[in-house]
XYZ file of C-alpha atoms in Angstrom:
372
model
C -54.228 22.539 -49.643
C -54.752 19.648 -51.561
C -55.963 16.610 -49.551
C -53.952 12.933 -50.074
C -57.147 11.091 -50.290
C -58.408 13.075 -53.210
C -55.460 12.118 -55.121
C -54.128 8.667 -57.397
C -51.478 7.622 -54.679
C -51.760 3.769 -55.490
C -48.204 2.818 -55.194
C -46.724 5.722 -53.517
C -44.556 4.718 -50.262
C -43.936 5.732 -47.101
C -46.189 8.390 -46.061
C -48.107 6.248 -43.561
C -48.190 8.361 -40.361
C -46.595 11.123 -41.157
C -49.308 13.619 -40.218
C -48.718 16.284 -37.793
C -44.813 14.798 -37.886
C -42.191 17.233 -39.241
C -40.178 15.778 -41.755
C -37.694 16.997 -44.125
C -37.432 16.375 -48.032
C -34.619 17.093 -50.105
C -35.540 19.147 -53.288
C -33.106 19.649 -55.564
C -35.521 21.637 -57.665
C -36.483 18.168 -60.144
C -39.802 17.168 -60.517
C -39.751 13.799 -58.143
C -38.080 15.992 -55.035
C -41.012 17.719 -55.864
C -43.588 15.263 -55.991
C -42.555 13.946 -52.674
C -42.557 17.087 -50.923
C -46.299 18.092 -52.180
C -47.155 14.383 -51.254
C -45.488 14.944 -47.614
C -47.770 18.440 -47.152
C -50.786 16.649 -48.578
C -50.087 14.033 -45.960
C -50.896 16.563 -43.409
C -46.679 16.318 -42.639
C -44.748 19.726 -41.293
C -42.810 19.707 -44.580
C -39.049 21.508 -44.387
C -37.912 21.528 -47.714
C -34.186 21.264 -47.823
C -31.876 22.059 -51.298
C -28.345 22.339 -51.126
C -26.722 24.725 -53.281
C -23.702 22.154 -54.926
C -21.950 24.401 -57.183
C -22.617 27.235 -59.970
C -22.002 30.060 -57.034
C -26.375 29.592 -56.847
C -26.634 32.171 -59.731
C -26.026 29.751 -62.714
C -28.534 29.574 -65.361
C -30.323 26.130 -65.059
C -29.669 23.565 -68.136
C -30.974 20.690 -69.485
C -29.890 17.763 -67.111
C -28.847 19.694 -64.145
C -29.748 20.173 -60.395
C -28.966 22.135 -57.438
C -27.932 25.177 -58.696
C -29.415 28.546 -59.956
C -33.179 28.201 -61.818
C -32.932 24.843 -59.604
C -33.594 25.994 -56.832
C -36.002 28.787 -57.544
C -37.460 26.220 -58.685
C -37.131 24.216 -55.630
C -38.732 27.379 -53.592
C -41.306 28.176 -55.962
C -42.465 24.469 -55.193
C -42.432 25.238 -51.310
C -44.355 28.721 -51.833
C -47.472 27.171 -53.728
C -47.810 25.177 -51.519
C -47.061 26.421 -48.078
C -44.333 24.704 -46.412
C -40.999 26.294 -45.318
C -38.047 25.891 -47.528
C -34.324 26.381 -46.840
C -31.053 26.753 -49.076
C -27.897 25.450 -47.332
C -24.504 26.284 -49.231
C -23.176 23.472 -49.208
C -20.450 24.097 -52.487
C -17.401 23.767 -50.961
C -17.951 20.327 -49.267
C -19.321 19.286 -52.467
C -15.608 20.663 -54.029
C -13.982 18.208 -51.693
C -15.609 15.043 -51.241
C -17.663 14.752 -54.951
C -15.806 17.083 -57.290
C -11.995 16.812 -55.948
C -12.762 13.049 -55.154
C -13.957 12.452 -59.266
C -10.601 14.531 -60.358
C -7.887 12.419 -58.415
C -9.773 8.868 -59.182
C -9.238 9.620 -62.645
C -5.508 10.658 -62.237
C -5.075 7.258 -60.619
C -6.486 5.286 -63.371
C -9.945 4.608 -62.128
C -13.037 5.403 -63.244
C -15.559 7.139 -60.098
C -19.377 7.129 -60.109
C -19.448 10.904 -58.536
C -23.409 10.141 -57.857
C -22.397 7.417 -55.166
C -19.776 9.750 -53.704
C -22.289 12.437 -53.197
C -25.151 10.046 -51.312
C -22.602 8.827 -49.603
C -21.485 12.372 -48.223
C -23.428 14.998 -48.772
C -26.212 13.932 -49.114
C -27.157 11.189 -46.587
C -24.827 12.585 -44.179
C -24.564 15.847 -43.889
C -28.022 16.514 -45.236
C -29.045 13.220 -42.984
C -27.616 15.403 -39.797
C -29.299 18.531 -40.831
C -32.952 17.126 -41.112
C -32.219 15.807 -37.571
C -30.875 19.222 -36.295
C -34.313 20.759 -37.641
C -35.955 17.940 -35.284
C -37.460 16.210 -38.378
C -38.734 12.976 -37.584
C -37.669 11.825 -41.383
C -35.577 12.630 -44.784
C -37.537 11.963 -47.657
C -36.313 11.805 -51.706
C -37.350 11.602 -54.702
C -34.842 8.608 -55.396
C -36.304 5.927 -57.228
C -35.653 2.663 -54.791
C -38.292 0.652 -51.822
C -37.243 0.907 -48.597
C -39.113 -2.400 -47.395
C -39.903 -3.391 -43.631
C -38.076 -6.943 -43.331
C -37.527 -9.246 -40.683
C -34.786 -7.636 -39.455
C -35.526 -3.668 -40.474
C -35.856 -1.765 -43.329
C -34.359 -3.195 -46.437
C -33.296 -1.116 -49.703
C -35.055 -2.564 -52.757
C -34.460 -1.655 -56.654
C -37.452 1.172 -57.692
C -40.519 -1.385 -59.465
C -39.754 0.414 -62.798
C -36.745 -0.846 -64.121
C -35.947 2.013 -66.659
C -35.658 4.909 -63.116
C -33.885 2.153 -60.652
C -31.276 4.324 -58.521
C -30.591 1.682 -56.238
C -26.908 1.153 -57.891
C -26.212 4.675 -56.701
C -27.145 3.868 -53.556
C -25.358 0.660 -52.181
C -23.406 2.817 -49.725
C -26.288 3.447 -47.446
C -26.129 2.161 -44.095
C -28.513 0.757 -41.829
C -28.571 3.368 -39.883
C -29.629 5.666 -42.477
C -32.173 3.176 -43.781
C -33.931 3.730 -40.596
C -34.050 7.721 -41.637
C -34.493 7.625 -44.742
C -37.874 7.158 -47.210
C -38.498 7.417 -51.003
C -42.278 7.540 -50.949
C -41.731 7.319 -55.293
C -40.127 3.529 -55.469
C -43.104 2.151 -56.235
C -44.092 4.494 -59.395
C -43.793 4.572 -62.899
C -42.000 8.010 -63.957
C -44.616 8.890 -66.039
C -47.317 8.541 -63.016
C -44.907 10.365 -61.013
C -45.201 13.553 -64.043
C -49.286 13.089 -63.856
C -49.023 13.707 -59.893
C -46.875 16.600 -60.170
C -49.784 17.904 -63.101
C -52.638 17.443 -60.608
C -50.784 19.307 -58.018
C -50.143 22.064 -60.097
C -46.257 22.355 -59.696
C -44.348 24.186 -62.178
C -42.048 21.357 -62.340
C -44.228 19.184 -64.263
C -42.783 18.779 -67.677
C -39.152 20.001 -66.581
C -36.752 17.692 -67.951
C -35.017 14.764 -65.627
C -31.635 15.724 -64.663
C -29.171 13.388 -66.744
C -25.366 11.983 -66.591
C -23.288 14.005 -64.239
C -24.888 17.499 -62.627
C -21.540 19.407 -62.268
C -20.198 18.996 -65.646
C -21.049 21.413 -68.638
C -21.790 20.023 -72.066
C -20.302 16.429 -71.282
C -16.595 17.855 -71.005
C -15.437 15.941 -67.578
C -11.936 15.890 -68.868
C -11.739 19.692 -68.701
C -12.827 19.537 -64.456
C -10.039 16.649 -64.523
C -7.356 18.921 -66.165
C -8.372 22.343 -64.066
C -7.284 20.089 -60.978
C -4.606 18.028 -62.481
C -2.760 19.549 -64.976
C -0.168 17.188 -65.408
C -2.384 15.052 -66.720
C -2.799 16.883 -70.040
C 0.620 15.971 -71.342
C -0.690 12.603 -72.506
C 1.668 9.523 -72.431
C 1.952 5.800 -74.290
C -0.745 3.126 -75.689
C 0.970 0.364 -75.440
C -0.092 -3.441 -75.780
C -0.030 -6.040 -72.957
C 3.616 -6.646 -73.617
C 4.277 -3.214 -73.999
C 5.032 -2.309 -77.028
C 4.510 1.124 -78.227
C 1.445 1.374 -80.385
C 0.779 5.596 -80.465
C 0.134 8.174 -77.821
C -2.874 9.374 -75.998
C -3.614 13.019 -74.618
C -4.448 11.609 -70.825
C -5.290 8.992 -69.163
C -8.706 10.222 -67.732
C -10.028 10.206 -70.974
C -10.147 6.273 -71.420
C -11.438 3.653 -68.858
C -11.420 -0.608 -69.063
C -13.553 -1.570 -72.009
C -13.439 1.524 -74.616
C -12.509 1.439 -77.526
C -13.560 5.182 -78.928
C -10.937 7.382 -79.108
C -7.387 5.041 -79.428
C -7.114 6.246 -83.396
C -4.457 2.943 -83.462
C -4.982 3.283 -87.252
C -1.976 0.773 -87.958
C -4.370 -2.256 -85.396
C -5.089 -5.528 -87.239
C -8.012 -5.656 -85.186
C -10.523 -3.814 -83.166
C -8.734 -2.876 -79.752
C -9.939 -2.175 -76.024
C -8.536 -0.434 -73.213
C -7.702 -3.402 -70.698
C -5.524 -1.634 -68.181
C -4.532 2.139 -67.134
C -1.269 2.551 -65.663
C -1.274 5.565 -63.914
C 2.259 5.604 -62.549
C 3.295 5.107 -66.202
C 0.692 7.243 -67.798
C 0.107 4.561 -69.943
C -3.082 3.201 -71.559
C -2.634 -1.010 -72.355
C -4.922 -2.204 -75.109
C -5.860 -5.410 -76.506
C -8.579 -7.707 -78.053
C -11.984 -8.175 -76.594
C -10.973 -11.616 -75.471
C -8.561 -9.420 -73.015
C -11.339 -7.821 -71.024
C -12.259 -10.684 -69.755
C -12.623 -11.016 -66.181
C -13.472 -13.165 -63.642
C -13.069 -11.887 -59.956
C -13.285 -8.348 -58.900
C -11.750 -7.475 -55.115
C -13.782 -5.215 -53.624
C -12.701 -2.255 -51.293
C -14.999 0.563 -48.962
C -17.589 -2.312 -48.470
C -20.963 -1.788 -47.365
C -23.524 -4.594 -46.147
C -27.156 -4.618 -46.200
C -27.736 -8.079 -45.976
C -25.672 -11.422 -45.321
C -23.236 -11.921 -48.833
C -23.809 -15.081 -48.445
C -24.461 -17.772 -51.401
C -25.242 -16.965 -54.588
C -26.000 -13.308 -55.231
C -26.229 -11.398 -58.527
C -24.130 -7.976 -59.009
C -24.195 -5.104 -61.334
C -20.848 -4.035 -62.268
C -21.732 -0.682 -63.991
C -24.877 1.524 -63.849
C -25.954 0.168 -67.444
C -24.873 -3.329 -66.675
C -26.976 -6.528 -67.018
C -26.683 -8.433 -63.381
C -24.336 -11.247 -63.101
C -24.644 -14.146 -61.520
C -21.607 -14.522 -58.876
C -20.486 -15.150 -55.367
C -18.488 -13.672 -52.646
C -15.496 -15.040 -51.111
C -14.125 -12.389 -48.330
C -14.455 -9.450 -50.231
C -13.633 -10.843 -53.540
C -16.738 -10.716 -56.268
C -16.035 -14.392 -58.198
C -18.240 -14.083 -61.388
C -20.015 -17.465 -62.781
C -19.122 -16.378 -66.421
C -16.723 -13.969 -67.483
C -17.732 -10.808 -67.409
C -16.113 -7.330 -69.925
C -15.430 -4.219 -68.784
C -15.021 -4.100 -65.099
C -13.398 -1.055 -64.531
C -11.482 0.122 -61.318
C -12.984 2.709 -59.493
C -16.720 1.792 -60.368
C -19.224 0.182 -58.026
C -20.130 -3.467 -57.899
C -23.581 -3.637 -56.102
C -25.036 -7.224 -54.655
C -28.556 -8.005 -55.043
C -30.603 -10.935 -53.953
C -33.961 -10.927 -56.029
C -34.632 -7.121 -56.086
C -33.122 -6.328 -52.472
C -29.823 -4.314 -52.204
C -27.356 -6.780 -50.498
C -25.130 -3.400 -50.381
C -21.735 -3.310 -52.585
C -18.110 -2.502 -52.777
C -15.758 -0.244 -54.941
C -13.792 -2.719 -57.623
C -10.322 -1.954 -56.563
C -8.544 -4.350 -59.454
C -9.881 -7.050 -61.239
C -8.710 -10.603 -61.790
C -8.209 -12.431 -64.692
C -10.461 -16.056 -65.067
C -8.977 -19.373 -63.949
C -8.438 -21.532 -67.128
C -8.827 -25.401 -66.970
């Protein structure tokens, strides 16, 4: 076994008094589930590795930006086996069917636009994963996430990961406090390519695998094929149409467009370039109009979760790609200091004071700005 001390740990988080504790780390077979679970057993931790087997039946070939399924999670094991700590598989593919999978399908039927990543930390993952660890009497979950989970004044706060380009902590706004307490992410503090050098000194066979990209449970990029397995009527298209509704062509479904594209309309008779501003899902209708259109300057936010007080100023990130805002919060409305584009329904907005997680909302409609 290798020993923690004889190892480049500066920056790694979280392992502090974890030997002789039995703690559990979620490996979905990636190289930074990995890297935390050697780091746990180095520790001198009773590691249970934990993956859950999402979808793929467990027998799917692994590809390129994948997890959780099939040369995953041998994967996952043959981590566990080198070195020595017990590892478990829990089929977990039909909950993952109805909370992440199901839950992606009908937000897209109603116009929205999900983030199936959130849905699944939310629920499967640091819930019913959450409970398991504790029914295995582990002490602690750990993950390879890239986020700080930082001892405040009041208890643990979640902080965005110190390197900017791996930050996960959009994807995980929906964590509560009480899971905070549970939870750790002993990798918040690296660089991804220190986090590939660990897993070389350790010898896992993960090492150069590649990082698991977009979303796991859809093949070659087609989403809109899951959409139209579980709502066919969606398939049968319906109107682009301008904010005062007239007719401008047809579309072939509503889940393939969300607020701020522009790909895809082939409006060839358009005096000038034209965005998706609305869906209309009642209608199956897709409303376009100029860039100046997207503009928005509230967002009302729904399934709120708070990490800290929204109180003040705050800055928010409005997609996963997004540049933060500045804004503030009135109720549960998100009031933007400058207009902001694109704010889509369905998406998360996540609050963040400095680099803490203030926690976040779903944007359940948007509101145009106040003019002068």
């Amino acid at each position: 076994m290798i020993a923690l001390d004889t190892l480049d740990t500066a920056g790694v988080e979280g392992l502090d008094g974890l030997a002789g504790r039995r703690v559990a780390v979620a490996m979905s077979g990636g190289v930074d589930s990995s890297v935390v679970a050697a780091l746990a057993h180095a520790a001198g931790a009773e590691v249970v590795g934990v993956t859950l087997q999402l979808y793929g039946g467990g027998a799917t070939p692994s590809r390129p930006g994948a997890c959780c399924a099939g040369a995953d999670i041998r994967d996952a094991r043959a981590v566990a086996d080198r070195m020595g700590f017990a590892h478990y598989v829990i089929d977990m593919e039909a909950r993952f069917q109805d909370s992440v999978i199901q839950h992606f399908a009908d937000s897209y039927a109603a116009g929205r636009t999900p983030v199936p990543c959130v849905e699944c930390n939310k629920t499967v993952k640091f819930h019913d994963l959450l409970d398991l660890a504790r029914s295995l009497g582990a002490e602690a979950l750990l993950t390879g996430h890239y986020v700080r989970r930082i001892e405040g004044a009041d208890g643990p706060e979640l902080h965005r990961g110190r390197d900017p380009a791996k930050d996960q902590s959009y994807f995980l706004w929906a964590t509560t406090q009480a899971q905070l307490d549970y939870l750790r992410f002993p990798l918040g503090g690296l660089e991804k390519r220190r986090v590939r050098s660990l897993a070389d000194t350790l010898g896992l066979v993960v090492a150069n695998k590649p990082d698991s990209q977009d979303i796991c449970f859809v093949g070659g990029g087609d989403y809109a094929a899951i959409v139209e397995r579980l709502h066919p009527e969606l398939a049968a298209g319906g109107e682009i149409v301008d904010a005062a509704g007239r007719v401008l062509g047809r579309h072939a479904g509503i889940h393939k467009f969300t607020v701020g594209q522009r790909r895809g309309l082939e409006l060839g008779g358009a005096t000038e370039p034209l965005y998706v501003t609305a869906i209309d899902a009642e209608a199956a209708r897709v409303i376009v109009g100029p860039r100046t259109a997207l503009a928005v300057g509230a967002a009302v936010l729904e399934d709120c979760n708070r990490l800290g007080a929204w109180a003040g100023q705050v800055e928010a990130k409005v997609r996963s790609l997004a540049a933060l805002a500045p804004a503030h919060v009135e109720d549960t409305t998100l009031v933007f200091d400058t207009p902001q584009q694109g704010v889509a329904p369905g998406q998360a907005a996540v609050l963040y004071a400095g680099s803490r997680v203030l926690g976040g909302g779903v944007i359940a409609r948007t509101r145009a700005p106040l003019t002068n």
